[in-house]
CSV table of C-alpha atoms and ligand atoms in Angstrom, one decimal:
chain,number,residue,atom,x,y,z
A,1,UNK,CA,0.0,0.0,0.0
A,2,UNK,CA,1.6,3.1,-1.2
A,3,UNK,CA,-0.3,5.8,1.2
A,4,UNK,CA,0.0,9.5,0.9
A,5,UNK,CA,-1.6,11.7,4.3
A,6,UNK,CA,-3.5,14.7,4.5
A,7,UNK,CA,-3.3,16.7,7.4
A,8,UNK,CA,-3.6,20.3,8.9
A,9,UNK,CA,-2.9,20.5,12.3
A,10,UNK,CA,-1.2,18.5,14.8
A,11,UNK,CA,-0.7,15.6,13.5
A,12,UNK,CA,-1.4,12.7,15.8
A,13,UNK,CA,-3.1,10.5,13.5
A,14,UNK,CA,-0.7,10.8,11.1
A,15,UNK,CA,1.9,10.0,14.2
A,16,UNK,CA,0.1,6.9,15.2
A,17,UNK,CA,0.4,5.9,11.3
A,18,UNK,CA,3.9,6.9,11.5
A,19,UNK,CA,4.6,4.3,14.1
A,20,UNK,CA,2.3,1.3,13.2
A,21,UNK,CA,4.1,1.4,9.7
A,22,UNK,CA,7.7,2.0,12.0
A,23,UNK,CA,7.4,-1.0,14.2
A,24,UNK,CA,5.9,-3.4,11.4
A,25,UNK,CA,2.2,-3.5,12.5
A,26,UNK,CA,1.0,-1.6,9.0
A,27,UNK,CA,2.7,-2.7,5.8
A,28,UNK,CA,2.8,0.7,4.2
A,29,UNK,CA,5.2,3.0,2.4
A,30,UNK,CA,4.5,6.3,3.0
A,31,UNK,CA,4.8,8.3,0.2
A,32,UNK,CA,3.7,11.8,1.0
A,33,UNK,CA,2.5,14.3,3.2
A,34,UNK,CA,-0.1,16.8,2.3
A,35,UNK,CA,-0.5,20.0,4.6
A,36,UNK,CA,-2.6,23.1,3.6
A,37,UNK,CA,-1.1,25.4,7.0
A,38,UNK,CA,2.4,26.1,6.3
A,39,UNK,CA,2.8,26.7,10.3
A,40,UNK,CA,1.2,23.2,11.4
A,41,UNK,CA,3.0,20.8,13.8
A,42,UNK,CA,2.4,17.8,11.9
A,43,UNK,CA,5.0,19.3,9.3
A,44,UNK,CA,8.1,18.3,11.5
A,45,UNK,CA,6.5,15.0,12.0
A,46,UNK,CA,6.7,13.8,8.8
A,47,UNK,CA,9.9,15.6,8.0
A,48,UNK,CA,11.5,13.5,10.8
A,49,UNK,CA,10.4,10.4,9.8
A,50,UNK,CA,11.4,11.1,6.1
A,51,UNK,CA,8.4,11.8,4.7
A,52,UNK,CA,8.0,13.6,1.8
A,53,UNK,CA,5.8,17.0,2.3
A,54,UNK,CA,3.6,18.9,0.0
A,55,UNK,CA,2.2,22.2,1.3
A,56,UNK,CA,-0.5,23.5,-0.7
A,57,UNK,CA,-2.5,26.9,0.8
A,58,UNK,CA,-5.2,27.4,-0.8
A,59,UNK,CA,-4.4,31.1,-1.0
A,60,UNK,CA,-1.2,30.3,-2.8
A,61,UNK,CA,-4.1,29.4,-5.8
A,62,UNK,CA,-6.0,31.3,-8.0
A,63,UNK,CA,-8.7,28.7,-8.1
A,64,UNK,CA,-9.7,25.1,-6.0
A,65,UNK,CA,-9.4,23.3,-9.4
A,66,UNK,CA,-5.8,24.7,-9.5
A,67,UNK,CA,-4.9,24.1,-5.5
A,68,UNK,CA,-6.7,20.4,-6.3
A,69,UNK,CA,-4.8,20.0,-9.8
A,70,UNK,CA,-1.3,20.6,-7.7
A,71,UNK,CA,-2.1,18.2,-5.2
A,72,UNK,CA,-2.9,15.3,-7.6
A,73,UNK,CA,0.2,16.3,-9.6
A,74,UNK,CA,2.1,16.0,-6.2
A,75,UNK,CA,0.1,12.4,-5.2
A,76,UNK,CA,0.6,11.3,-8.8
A,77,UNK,CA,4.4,11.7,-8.9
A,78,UNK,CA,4.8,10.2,-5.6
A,79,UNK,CA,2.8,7.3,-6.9
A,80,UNK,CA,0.2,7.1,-4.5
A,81,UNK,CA,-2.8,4.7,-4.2
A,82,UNK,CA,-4.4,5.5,-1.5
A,83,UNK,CA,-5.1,8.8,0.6
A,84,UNK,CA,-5.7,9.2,4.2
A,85,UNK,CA,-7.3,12.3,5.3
A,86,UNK,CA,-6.1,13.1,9.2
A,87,UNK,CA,-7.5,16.4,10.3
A,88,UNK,CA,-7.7,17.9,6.9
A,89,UNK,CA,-10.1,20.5,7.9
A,90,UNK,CA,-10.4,21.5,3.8
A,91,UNK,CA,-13.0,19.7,2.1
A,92,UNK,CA,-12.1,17.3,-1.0
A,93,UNK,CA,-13.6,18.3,-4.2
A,94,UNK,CA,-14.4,16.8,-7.9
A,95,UNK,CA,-9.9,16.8,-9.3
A,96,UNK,CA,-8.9,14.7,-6.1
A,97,UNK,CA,-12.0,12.4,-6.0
A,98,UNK,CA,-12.0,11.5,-9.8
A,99,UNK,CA,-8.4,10.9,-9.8
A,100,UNK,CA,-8.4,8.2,-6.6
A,101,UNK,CA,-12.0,6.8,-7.1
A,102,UNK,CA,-12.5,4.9,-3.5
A,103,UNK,CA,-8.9,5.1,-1.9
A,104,UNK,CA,-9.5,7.9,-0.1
A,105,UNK,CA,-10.9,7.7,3.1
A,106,UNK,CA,-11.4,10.2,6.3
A,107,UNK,CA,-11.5,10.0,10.2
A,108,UNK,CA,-13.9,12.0,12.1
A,109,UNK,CA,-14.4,11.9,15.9
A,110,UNK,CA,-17.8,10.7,16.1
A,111,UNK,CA,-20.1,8.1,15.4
A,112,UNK,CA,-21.4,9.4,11.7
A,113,UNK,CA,-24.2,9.7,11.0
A,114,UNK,CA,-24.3,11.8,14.5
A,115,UNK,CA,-22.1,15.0,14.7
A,116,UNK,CA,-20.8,15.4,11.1
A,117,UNK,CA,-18.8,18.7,10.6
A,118,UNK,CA,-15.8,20.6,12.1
A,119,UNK,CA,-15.9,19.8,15.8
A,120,UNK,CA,-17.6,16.0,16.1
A,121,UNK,CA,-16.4,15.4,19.9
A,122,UNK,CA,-17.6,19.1,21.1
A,123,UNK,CA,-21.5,18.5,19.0
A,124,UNK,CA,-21.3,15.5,21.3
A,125,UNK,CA,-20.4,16.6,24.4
A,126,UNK,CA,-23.0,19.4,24.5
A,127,UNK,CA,-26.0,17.7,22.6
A,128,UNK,CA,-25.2,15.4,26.5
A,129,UNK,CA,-25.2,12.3,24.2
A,130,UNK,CA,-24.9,8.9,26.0
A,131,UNK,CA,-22.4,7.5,23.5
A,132,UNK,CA,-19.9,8.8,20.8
A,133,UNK,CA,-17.1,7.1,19.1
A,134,UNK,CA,-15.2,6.9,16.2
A,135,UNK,CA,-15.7,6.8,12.8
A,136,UNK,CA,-13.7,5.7,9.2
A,137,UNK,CA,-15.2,6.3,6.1
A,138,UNK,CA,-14.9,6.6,2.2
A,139,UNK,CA,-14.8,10.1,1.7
A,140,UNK,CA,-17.7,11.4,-1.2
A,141,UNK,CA,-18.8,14.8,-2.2
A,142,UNK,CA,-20.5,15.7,1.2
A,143,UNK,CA,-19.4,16.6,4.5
A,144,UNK,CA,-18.7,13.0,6.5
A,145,UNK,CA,-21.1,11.3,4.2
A,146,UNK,CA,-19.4,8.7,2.6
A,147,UNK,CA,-19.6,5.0,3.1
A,148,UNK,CA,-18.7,3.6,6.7
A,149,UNK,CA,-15.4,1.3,7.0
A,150,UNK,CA,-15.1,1.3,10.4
A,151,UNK,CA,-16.9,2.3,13.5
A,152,UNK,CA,-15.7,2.1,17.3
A,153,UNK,CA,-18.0,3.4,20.4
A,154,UNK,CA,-17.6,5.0,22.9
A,155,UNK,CA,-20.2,5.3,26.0
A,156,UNK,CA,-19.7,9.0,27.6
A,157,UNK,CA,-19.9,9.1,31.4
A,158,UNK,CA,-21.7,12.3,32.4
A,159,UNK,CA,-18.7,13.3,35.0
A,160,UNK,CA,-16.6,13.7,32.1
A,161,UNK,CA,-15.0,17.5,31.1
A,162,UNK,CA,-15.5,17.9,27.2
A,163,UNK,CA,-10.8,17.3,27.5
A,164,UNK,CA,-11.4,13.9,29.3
A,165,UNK,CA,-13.9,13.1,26.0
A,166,UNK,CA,-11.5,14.5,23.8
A,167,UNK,CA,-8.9,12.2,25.0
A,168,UNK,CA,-10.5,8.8,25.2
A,169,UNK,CA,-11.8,9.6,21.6
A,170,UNK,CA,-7.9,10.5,20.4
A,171,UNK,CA,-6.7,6.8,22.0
A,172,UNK,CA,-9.4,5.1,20.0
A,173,UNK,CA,-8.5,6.7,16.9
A,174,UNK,CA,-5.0,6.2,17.2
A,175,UNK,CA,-5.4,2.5,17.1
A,176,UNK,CA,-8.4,2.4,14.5
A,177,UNK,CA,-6.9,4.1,11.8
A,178,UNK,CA,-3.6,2.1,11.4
A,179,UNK,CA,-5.7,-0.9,12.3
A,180,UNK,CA,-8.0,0.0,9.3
A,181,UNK,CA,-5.5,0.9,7.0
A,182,UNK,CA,-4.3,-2.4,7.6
A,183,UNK,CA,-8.0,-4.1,7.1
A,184,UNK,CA,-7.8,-2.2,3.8
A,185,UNK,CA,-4.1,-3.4,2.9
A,186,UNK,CA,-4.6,-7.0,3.0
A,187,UNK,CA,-7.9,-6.7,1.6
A,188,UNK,CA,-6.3,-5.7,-1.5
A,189,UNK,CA,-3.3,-8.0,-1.2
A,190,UNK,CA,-6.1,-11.0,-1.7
B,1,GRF,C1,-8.9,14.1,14.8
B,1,GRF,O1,-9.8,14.1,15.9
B,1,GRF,C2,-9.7,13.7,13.6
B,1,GRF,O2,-10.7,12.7,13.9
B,1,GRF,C3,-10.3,14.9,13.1
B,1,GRF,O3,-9.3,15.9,13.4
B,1,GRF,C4,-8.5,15.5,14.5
B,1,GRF,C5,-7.1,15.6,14.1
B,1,GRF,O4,-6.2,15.5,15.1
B,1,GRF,N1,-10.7,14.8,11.7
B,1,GRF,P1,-4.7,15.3,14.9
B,1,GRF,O5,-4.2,16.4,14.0
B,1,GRF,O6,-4.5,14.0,14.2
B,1,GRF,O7,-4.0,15.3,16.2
């Protein structure tokens, strides 16, 4: 599985990929970063572990098909096949999705359908939902829409601060997604 990353923040998904491909629990070269904040942490990360990094601001773009054109160029040349999306808080359009028809797949922080959108774990937390989770999924056209790969829950105790939830969530999804990725890897192996 050659797997390419797409990230704009911190990083710790792509870390806990990082480290399941390291110690031989994900059989995966990791052929690129992509970034759209020039300033985010998860840069260094994949620097360090020698991993090539794209970063593509939108601003730097006249147009989305152009900023989208640039990253399939980049994706293309690094030979990707398959895209994971770790905190990409950009949504995906027509360019990327044509040119990696079901290989690219998302993580969000909740049990989808519940809590789509930009902040899954803090929709839960105040909507005083009994359970949460976490969620992997195809990525489509819409927002946290596509089909479901993957699903963990998570029951919320009620003495929980919104950080407690934030953290149990962030454990879960650092073992589902290289677990997933690795579902996905030796499905297509067979
Ligand atoms: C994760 O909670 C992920 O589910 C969501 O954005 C967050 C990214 O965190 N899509 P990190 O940058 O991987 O630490």
């Amino acid at each position: 599985m050659k797997l390419a990353m797409f990230a704009s923040g911190t990083g710790t998904n792509v870390q806990a990929i990082i480290d399941a491909v390291h110690c031989g629990q994900l059989q995966a070269e990791l052929v690129g970063l992509v970034c759209d904040q020039r300033q985010a942490a998860v840069i260094e990360r994949a620097e360090q572990a020698g991993i090539p990094v794209f970063v593509a601001s939108l601003q730097d773009y006249e147009t989305r098909q152009e900023w989208e054109d640039a990253m399939v160029n980049f994706l293309k040349k690094q030979e990707a096949e398959w895209i994971a999306l770790a905190g990409f808080m950009r949504i995906v359009g027509k360019p990327l999705l044509k040119a990696f028809p079901h290989r690219i797949i998302n993580i969000h922080p909740s049990l989808l359908p519940n809590f789509p959108g930009r902040d899954g774990i803090g929709d839960a937390y105040r909507a005083g939902a009994c359970e949460t989770g976490v969620t992997i999924h195809y990525v489509d056209e819409g927002i946290d829409t596509g089909p479901i790969i993957a699903q963990q829950k998570l029951s919320i105790n009620p003495d929980w601060t919104e950080q407690e939830l934030a953290e149990k969530i962030h454990k879960i999804e650092h073992q589902l997604y290289p677990n997933t990725l690795k579902t996905l890897s030796e499905k297509e192996e067979n």
